[in-house]
mmCIF file of C-alpha atoms and ligand atoms in Angstrom:
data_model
loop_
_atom_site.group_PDB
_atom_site.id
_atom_site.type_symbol
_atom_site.label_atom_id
_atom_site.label_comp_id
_atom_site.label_asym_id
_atom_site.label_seq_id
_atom_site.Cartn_x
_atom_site.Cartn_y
_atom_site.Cartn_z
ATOM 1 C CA UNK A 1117 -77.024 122.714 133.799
ATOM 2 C CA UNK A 1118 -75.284 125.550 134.245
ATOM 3 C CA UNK A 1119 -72.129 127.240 136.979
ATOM 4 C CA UNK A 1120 -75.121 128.254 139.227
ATOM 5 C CA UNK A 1121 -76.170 124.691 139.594
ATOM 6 C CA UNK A 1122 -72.826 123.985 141.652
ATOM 7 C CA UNK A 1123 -73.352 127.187 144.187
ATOM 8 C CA UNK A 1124 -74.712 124.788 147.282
ATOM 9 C CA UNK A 1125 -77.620 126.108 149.425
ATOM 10 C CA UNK A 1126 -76.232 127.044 152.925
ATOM 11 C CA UNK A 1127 -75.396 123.548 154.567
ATOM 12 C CA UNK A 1128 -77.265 122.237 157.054
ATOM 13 C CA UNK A 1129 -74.846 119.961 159.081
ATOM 14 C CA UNK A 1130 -71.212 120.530 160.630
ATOM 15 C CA UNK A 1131 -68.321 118.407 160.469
ATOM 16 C CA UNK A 1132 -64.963 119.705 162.763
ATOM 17 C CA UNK A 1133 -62.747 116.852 161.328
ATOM 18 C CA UNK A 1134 -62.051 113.973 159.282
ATOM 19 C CA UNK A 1135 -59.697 112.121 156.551
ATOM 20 C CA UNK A 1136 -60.441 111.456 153.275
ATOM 21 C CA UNK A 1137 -59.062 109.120 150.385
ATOM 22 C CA UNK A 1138 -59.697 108.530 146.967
ATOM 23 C CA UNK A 1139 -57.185 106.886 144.195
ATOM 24 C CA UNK A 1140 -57.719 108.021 140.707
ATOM 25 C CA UNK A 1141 -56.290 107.406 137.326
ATOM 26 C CA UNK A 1142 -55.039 108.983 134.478
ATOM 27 C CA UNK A 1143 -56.700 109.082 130.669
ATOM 28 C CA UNK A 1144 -55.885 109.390 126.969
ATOM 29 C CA UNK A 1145 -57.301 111.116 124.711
ATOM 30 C CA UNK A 1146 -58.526 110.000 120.972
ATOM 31 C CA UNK A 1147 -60.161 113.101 120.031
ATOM 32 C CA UNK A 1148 -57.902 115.589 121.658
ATOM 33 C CA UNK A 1149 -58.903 118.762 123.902
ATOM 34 C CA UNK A 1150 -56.447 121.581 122.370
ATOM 35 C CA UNK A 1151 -57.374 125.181 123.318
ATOM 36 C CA UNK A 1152 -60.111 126.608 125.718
ATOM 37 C CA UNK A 1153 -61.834 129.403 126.551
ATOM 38 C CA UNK A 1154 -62.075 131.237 129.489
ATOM 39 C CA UNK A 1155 -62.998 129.359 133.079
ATOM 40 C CA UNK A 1156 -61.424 126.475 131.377
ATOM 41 C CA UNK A 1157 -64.407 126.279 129.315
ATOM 42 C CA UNK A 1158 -62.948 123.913 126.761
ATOM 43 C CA UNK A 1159 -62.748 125.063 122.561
ATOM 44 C CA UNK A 1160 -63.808 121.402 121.254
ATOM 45 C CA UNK A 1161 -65.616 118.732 122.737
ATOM 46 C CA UNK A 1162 -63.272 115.523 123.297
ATOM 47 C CA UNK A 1163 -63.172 111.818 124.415
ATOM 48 C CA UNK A 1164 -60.924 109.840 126.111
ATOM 49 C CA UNK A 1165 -60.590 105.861 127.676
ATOM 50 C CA UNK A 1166 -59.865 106.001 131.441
ATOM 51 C CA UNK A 1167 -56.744 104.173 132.391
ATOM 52 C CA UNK A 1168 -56.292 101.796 135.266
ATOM 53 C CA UNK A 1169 -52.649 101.268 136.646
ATOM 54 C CA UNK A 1170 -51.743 105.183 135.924
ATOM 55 C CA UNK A 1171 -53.259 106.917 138.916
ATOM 56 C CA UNK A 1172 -52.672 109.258 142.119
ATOM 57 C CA UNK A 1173 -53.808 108.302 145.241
ATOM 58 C CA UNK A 1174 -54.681 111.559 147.104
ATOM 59 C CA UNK A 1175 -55.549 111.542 150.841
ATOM 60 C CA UNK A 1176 -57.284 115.136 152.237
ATOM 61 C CA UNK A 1177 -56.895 115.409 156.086
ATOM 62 C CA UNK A 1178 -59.249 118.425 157.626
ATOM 63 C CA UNK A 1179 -59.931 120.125 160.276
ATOM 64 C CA UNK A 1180 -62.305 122.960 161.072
ATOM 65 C CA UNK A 1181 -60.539 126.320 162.270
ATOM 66 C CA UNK A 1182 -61.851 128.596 164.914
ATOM 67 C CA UNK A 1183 -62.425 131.514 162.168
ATOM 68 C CA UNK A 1184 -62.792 131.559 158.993
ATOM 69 C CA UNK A 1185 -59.068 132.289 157.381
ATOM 70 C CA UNK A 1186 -58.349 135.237 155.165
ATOM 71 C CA UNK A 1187 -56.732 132.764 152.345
ATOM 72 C CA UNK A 1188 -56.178 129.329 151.972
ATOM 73 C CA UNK A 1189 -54.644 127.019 154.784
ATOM 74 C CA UNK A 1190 -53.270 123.864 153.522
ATOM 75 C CA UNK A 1191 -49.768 121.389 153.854
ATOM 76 C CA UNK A 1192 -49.135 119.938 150.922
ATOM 77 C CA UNK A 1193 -47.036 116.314 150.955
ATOM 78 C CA UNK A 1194 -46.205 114.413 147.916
ATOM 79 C CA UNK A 1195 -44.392 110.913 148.167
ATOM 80 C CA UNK A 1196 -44.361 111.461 152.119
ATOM 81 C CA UNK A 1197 -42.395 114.964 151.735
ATOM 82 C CA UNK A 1198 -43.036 118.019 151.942
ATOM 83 C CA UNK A 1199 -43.892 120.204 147.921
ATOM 84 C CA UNK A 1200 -43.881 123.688 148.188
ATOM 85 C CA UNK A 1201 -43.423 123.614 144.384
ATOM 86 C CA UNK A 1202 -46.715 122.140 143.629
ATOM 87 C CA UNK A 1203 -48.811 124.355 146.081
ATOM 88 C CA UNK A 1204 -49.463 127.526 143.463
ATOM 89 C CA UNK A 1205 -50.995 125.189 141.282
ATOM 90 C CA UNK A 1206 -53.003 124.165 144.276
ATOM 91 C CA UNK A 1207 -53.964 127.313 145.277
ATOM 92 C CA UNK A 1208 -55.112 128.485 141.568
ATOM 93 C CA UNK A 1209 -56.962 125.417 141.850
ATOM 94 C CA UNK A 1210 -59.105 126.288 145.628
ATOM 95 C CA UNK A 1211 -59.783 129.777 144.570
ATOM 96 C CA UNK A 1212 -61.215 128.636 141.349
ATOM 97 C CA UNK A 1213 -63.720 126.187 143.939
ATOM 98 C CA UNK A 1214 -64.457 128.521 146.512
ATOM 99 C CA UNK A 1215 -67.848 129.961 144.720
ATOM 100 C CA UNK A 1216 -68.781 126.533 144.776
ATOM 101 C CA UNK A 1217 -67.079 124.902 147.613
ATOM 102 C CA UNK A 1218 -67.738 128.065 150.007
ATOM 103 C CA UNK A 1219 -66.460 125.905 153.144
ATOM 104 C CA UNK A 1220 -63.301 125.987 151.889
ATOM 105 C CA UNK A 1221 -61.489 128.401 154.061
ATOM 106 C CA UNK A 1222 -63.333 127.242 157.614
ATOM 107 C CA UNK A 1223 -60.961 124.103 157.359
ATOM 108 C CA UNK A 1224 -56.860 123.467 157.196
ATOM 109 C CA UNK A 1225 -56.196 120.712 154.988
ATOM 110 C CA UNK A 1226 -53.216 118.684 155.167
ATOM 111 C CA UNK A 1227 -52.948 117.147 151.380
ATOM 112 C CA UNK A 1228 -50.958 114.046 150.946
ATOM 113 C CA UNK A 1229 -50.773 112.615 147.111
ATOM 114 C CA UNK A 1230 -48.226 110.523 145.317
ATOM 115 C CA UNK A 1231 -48.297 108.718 142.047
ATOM 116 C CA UNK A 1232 -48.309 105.065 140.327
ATOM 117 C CA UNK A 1233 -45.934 106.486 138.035
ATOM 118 C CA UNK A 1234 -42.675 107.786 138.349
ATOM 119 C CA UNK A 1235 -43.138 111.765 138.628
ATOM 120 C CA UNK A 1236 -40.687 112.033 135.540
ATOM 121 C CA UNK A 1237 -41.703 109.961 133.588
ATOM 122 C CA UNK A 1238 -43.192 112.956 130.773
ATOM 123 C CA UNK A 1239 -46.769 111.084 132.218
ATOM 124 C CA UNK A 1240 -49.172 114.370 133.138
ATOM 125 C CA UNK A 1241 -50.598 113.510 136.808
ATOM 126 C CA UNK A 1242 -52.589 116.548 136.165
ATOM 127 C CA UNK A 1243 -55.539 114.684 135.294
ATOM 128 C CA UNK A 1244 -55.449 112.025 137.991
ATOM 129 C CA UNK A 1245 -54.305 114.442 140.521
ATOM 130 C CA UNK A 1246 -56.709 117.096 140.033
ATOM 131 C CA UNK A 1247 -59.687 114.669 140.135
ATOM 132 C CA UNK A 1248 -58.507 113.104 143.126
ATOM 133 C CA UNK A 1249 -58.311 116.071 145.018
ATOM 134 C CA UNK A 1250 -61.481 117.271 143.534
ATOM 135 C CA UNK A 1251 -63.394 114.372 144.902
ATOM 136 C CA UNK A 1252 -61.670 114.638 148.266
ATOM 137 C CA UNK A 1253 -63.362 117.574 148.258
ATOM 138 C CA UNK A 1254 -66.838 116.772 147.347
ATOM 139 C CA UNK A 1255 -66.763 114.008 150.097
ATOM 140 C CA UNK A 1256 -66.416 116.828 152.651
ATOM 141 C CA UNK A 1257 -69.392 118.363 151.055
ATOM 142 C CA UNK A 1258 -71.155 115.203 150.861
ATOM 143 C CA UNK A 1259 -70.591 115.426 154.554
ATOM 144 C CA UNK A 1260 -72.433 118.698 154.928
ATOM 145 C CA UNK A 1261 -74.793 117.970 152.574
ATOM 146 C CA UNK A 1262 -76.315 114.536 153.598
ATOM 147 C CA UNK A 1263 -78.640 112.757 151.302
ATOM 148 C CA UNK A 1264 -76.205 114.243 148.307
ATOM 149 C CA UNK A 1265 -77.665 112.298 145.133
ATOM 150 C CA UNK A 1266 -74.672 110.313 143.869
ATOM 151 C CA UNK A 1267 -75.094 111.170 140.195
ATOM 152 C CA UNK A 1268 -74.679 115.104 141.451
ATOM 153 C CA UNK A 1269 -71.688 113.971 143.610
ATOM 154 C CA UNK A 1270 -69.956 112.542 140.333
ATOM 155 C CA UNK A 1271 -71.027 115.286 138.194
ATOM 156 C CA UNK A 1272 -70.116 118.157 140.681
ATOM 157 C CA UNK A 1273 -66.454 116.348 141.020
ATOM 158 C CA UNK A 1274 -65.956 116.095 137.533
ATOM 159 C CA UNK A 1275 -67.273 120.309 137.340
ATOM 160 C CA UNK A 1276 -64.523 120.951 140.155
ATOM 161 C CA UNK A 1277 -61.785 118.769 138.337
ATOM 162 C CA UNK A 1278 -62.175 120.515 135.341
ATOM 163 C CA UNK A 1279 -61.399 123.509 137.355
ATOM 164 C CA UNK A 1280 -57.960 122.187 138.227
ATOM 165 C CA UNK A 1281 -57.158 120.752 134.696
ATOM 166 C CA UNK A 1282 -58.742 120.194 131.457
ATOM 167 C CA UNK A 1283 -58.679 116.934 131.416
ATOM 168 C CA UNK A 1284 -58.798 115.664 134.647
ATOM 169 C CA UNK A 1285 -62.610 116.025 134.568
ATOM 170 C CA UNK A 1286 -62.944 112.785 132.576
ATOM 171 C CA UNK A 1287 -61.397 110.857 135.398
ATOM 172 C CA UNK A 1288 -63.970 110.929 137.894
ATOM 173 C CA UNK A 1289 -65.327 107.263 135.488
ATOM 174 C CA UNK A 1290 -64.481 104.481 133.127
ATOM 175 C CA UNK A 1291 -64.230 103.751 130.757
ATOM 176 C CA UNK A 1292 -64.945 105.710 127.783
ATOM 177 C CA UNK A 1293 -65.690 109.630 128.993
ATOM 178 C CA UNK A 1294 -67.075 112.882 126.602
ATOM 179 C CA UNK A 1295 -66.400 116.428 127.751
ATOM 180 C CA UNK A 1296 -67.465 119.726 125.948
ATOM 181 C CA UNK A 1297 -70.829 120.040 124.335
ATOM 182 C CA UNK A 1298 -71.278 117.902 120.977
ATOM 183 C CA UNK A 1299 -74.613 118.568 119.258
ATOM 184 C CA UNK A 1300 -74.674 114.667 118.688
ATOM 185 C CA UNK A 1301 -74.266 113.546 121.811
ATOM 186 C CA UNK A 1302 -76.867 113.429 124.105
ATOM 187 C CA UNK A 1303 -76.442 115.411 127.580
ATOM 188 C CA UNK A 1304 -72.846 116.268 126.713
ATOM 189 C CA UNK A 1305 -71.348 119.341 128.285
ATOM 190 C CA UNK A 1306 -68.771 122.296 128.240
ATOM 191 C CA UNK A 1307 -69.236 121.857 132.172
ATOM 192 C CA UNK A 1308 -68.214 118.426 133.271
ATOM 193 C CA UNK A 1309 -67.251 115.352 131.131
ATOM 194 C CA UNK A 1310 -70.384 112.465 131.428
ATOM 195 C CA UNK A 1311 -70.135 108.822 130.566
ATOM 196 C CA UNK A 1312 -70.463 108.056 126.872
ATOM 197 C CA UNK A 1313 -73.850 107.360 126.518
ATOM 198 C CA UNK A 1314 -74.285 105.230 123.328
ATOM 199 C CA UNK A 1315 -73.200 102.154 122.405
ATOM 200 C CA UNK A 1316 -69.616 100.421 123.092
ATOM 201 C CA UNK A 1317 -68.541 97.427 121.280
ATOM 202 C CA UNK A 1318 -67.174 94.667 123.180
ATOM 203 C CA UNK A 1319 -63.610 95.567 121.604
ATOM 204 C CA UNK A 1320 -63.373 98.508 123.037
ATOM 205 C CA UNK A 1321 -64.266 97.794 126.540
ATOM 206 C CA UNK A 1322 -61.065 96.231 127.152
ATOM 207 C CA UNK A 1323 -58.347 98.049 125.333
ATOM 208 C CA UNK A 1324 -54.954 98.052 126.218
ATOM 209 C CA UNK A 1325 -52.650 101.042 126.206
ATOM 210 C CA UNK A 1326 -48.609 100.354 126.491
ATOM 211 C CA UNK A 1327 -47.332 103.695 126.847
ATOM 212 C CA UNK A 1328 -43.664 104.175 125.785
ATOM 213 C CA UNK A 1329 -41.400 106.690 127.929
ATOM 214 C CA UNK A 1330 -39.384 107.999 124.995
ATOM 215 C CA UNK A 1331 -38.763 111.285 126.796
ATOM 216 C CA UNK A 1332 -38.830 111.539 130.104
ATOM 217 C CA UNK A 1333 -37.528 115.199 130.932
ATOM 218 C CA UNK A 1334 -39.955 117.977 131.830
ATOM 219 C CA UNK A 1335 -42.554 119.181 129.938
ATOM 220 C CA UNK A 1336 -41.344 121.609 126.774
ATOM 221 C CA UNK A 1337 -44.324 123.655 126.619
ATOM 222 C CA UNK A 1338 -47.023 123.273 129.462
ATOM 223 C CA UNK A 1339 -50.608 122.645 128.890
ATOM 224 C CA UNK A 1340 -52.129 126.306 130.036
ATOM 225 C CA UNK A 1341 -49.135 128.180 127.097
ATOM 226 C CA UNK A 1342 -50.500 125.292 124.666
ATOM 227 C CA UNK A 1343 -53.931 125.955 124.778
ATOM 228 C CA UNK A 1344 -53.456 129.147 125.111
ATOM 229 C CA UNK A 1345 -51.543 129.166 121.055
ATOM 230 C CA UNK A 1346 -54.591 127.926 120.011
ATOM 231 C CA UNK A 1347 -55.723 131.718 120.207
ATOM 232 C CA UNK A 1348 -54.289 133.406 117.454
ATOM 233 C CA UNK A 1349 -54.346 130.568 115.265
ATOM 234 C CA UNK A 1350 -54.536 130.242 111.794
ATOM 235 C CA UNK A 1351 -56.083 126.684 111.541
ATOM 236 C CA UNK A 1352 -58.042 127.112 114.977
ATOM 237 C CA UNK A 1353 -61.757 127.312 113.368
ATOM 238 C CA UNK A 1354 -61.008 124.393 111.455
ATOM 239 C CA UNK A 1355 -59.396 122.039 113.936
ATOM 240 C CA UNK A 1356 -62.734 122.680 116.317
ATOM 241 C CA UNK A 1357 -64.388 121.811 113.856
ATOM 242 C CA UNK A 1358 -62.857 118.517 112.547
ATOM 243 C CA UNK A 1359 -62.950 117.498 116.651
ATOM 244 C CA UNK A 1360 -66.990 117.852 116.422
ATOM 245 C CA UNK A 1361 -67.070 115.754 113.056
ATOM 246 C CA UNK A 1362 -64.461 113.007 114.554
ATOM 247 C CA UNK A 1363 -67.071 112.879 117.405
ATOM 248 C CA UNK A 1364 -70.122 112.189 115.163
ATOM 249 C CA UNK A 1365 -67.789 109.473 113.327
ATOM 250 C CA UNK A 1366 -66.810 107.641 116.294
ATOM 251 C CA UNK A 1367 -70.258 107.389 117.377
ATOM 252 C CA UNK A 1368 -70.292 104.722 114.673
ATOM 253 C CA UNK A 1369 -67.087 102.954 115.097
ATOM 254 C CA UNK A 1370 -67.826 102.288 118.596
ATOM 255 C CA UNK A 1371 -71.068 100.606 118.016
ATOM 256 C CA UNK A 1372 -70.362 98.598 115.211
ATOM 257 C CA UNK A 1373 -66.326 98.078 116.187
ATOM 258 C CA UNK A 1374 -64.583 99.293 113.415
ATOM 259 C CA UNK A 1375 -61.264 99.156 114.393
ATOM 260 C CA UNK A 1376 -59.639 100.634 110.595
ATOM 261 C CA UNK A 1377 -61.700 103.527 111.360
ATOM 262 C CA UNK A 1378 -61.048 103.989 115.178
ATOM 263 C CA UNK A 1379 -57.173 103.986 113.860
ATOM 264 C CA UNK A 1380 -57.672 106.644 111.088
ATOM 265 C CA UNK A 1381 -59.712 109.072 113.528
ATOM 266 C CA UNK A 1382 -57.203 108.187 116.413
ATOM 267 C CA UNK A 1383 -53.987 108.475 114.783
ATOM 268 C CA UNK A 1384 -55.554 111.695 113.048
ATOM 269 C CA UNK A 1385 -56.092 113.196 116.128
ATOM 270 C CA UNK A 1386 -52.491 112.731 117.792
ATOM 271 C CA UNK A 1387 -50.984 113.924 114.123
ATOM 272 C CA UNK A 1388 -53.404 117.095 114.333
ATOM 273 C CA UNK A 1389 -52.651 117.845 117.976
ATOM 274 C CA UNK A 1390 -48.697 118.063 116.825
ATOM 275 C CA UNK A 1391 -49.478 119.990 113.877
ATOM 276 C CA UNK A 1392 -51.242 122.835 115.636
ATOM 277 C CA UNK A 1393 -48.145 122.572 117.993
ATOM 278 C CA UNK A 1394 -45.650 123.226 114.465
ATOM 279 C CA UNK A 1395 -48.118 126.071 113.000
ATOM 280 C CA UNK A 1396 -48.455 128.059 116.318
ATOM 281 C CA UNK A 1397 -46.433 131.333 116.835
ATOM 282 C CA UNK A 1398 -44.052 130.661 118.445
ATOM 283 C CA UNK A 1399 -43.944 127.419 117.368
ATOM 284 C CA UNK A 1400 -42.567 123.782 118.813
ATOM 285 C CA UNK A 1401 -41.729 119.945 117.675
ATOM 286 C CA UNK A 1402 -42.590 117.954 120.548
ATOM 287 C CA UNK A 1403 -41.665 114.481 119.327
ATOM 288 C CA UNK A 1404 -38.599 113.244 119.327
ATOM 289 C CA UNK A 1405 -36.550 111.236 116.482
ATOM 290 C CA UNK A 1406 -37.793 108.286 118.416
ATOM 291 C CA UNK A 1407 -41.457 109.061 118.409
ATOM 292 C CA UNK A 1408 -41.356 108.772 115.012
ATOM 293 C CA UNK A 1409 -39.234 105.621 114.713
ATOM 294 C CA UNK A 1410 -41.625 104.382 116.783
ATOM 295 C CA UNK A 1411 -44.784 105.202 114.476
ATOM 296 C CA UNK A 1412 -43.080 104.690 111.537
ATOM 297 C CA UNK A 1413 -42.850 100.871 113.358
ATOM 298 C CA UNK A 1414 -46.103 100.610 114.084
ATOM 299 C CA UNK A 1415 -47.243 101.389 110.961
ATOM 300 C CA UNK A 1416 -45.149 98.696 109.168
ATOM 301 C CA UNK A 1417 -46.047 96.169 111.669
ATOM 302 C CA UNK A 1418 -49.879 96.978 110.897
ATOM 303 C CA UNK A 1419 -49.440 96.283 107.407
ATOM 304 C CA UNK A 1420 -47.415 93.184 107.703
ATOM 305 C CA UNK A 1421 -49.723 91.556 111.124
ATOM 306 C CA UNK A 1422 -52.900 92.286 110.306
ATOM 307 C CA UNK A 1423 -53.267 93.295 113.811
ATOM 308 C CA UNK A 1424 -55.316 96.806 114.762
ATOM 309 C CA UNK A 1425 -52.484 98.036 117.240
ATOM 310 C CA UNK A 1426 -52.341 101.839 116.251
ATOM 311 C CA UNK A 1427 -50.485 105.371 118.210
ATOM 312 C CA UNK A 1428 -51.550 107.973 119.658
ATOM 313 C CA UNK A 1429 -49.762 110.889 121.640
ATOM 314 C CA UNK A 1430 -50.068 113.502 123.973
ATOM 315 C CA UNK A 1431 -48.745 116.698 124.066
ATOM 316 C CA UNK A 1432 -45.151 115.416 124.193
ATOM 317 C CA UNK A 1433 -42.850 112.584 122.680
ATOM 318 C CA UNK A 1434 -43.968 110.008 124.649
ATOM 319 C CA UNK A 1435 -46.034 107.263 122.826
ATOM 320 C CA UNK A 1436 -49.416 105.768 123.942
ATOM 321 C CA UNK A 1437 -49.796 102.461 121.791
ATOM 322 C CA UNK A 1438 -53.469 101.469 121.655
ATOM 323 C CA UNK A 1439 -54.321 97.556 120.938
ATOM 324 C CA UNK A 1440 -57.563 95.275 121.690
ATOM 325 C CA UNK A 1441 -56.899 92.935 124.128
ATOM 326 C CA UNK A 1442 -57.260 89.860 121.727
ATOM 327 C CA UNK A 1443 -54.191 90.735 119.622
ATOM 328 C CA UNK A 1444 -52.334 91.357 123.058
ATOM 329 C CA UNK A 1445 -49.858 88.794 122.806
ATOM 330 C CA UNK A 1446 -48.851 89.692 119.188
ATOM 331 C CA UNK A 1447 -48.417 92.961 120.229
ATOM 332 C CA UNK A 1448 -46.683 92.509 123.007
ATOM 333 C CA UNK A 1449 -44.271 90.324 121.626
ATOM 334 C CA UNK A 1450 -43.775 93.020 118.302
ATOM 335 C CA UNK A 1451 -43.185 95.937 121.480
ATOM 336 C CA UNK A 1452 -40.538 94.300 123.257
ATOM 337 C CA UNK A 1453 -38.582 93.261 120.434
ATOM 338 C CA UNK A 1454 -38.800 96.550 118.259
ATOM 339 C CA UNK A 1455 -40.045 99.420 120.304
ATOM 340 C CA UNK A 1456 -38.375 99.475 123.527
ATOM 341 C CA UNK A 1457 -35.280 100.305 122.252
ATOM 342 C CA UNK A 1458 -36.423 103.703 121.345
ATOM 343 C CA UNK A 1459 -37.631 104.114 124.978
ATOM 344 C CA UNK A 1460 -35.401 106.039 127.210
ATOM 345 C CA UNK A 1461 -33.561 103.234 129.525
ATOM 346 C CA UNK A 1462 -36.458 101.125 127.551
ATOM 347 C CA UNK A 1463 -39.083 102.283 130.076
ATOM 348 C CA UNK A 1464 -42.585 101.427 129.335
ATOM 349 C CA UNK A 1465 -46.018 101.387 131.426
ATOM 350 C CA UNK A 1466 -48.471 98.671 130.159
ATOM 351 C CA UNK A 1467 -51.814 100.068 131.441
ATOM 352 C CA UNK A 1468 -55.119 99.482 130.010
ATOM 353 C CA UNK A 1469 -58.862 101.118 130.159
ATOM 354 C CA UNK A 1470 -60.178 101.124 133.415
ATOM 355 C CA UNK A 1471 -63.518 102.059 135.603
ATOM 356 C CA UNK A 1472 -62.495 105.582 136.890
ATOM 357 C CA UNK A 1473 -61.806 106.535 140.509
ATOM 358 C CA UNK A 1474 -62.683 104.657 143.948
ATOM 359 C CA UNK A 1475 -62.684 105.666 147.042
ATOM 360 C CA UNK A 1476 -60.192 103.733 149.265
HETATM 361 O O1 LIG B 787 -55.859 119.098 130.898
HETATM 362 P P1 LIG B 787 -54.769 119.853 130.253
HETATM 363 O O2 LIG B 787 -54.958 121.339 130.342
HETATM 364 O O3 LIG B 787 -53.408 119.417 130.775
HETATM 365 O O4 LIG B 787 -54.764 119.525 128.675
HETATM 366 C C1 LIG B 787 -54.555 118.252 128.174
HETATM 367 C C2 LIG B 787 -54.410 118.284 126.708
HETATM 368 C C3 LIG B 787 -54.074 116.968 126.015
HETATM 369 O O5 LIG B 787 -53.611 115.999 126.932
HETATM 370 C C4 LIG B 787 -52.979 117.226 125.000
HETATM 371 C C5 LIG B 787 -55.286 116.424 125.254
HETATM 372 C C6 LIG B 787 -56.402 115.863 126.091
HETATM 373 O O6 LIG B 787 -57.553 115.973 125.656
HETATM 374 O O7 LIG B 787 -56.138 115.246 127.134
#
């Protein structure tokens, strides 16, 4: 498929009004998306598990206007209030939809969105916001478009999310979702994220993610300046690269459920990610003293347990600890008596893969 795809043919039907809702979660990464391209085309393929309990629940109120406007007319509300701080980002986001969402300045929109998470807790709601609102917006066009076909409704919302953030086009499904094209997966695309479409082991379909809030102040570099280091890097060519190989690997370990190799190619990814963040000009240390207590923990837990329970990060301090559900009560227990101490005011969000977005 390609952009064109997404242009719709002139719509048939009308619709003055109506109120939309859809709740939809965050996801982590295991092979990381670091650095893109233009029209947030992204520079490596990646993969991530859907959460569950993470999400925004984003409800799109519209109503047709008597002309079409000259720019965008929307109220933004998040948490019930009024967020004039969050509307640029909004705005970027509708202008980069209007080629393909060309109804989008015959309607106001009154956007109301708030969060399962606390707003500082370091958690991104990019990804869960962005896909909510995205398929807010497709439901309007399913509206105008009757007869839509459901798997171009998903795939269309995941295009649109992308538009908004990276990563927020694998939240549109659970629980295991592929974006960027990947010569060894089938159907994969730079476009929109799909389903992983091989084989899943039992293990992984129910994997639990406790993520530790080890820093919860705002965000040292943002996402758009991070890619954007990946430019003028010296180890660029080669991280792409290693993301397309840990692809092909994992394609393995998730049929056959090797869980020492899903640790090495996971924790390998979150180490990377921070060491293009130390080698960039300028350059930045994202984790904390206490991220690395933390691994350093984990690590010596592995050993000692037996267990599988393994780290992985975003692009902050905070820590995502990944476990199978069987080993969840050894885990837990090892968490609450040796890791929540490094969380700030020992806050912690025990989450776990999940089925992607519903409409409410
Ligand atoms: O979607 P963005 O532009 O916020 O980028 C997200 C990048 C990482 O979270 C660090 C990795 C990923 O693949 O989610």
């Amino acid at each position: 498929m390609t952009e064109k795809d997404f242009i719709p043919s002139p719509y048939t039907t009308g619709k003055t009004e109506g109120k939309v809702t859809y709740k939809s979660p965050s996801n982590i990464a295991l092979v990381k998306y670091w650095g893109k391209k233009e029209h947030q085309i992204p520079a490596n393929p990646s993969i991530s598990f859907t959460l569950d309990t993470c999400a925004t629940t984003t409800t799109v109120s519209y109503k047709k206007l008597e002309d079409t406007a000259s720019d965008f007319s929307f109220d933004l509300l998040f948490e019930g209030r009024p967020k004039e701080d969050f509307k640029p980002k909004i705005s970027t986001f509708l202008k980069r939809t209007e080629p393909y969402l060309p109804f989008i300045k015959d309607y106001h929109f009154t956007i109301e969105t708030s969060n399962s998470f606390p707003h500082s807790s370091g958690i991104a709601s990019s990804a869960s916001g962005m896909s909510a609102l995205a398929l807010c917006l497709m439901e309007l066009e399913r509206e105008l478009t009757p007869n839509m076909d459901t798997d171009f409704f998903n795939r269309k919302a995941s295009f649109l999310a992308r538009l908004g953030s990276g990563s927020a086009c694998r939240s549109i499904h659970g629980n295991l979702m592929q974006w960027g094209a990947h010569k060894d997966t089938r159907n994969s695309s730079d476009l929109f994220a799909i389903k992983y479409p091989y084989k899943v082991h039992q293990v992984f379909k129910n994997f639990q993610d406790t993520i530790l809030l080890v820093d919860k102040g705002s965000k040292q570099v943002s996402s758009s300046l991070g890619h954007n280091l990946m430019h003028d890097h010296p180890f660029a060519e080669k991280r792409f690269d290693q993301a397309h190989k840990n692809l092909t690997k994992l394609k393995k370990v998730f049929e056959e459920g090797d869980l020492s190799e899903f640790i090495k190619i996971v924790e390998g990814e979150a180490l990377t990610l921070h060491a293009m963040m130390m080698t960039s000009m300028p350059y930045f240390i994202l984790m904390k003293p206490n991220t690395l207590e933390i691994i350093n923990k984990i690590w010596a837990f592995r050993a000692s347990s037996k267990t599988h329970v393994c780290f992985t990060l975003d692009a902050g301090a905070n820590v995502h600890v990944l476990y199978p559900e069987r080993e969840k009560e050894k885990v837990y227990q090892f968490i609450n008596n040796e890791l929540v101490a490094y969380c700030e005011n020992g806050q912690y969000i025990c989450d776990q893969i999940g089925n992607g977005a519903e409409k409410l």
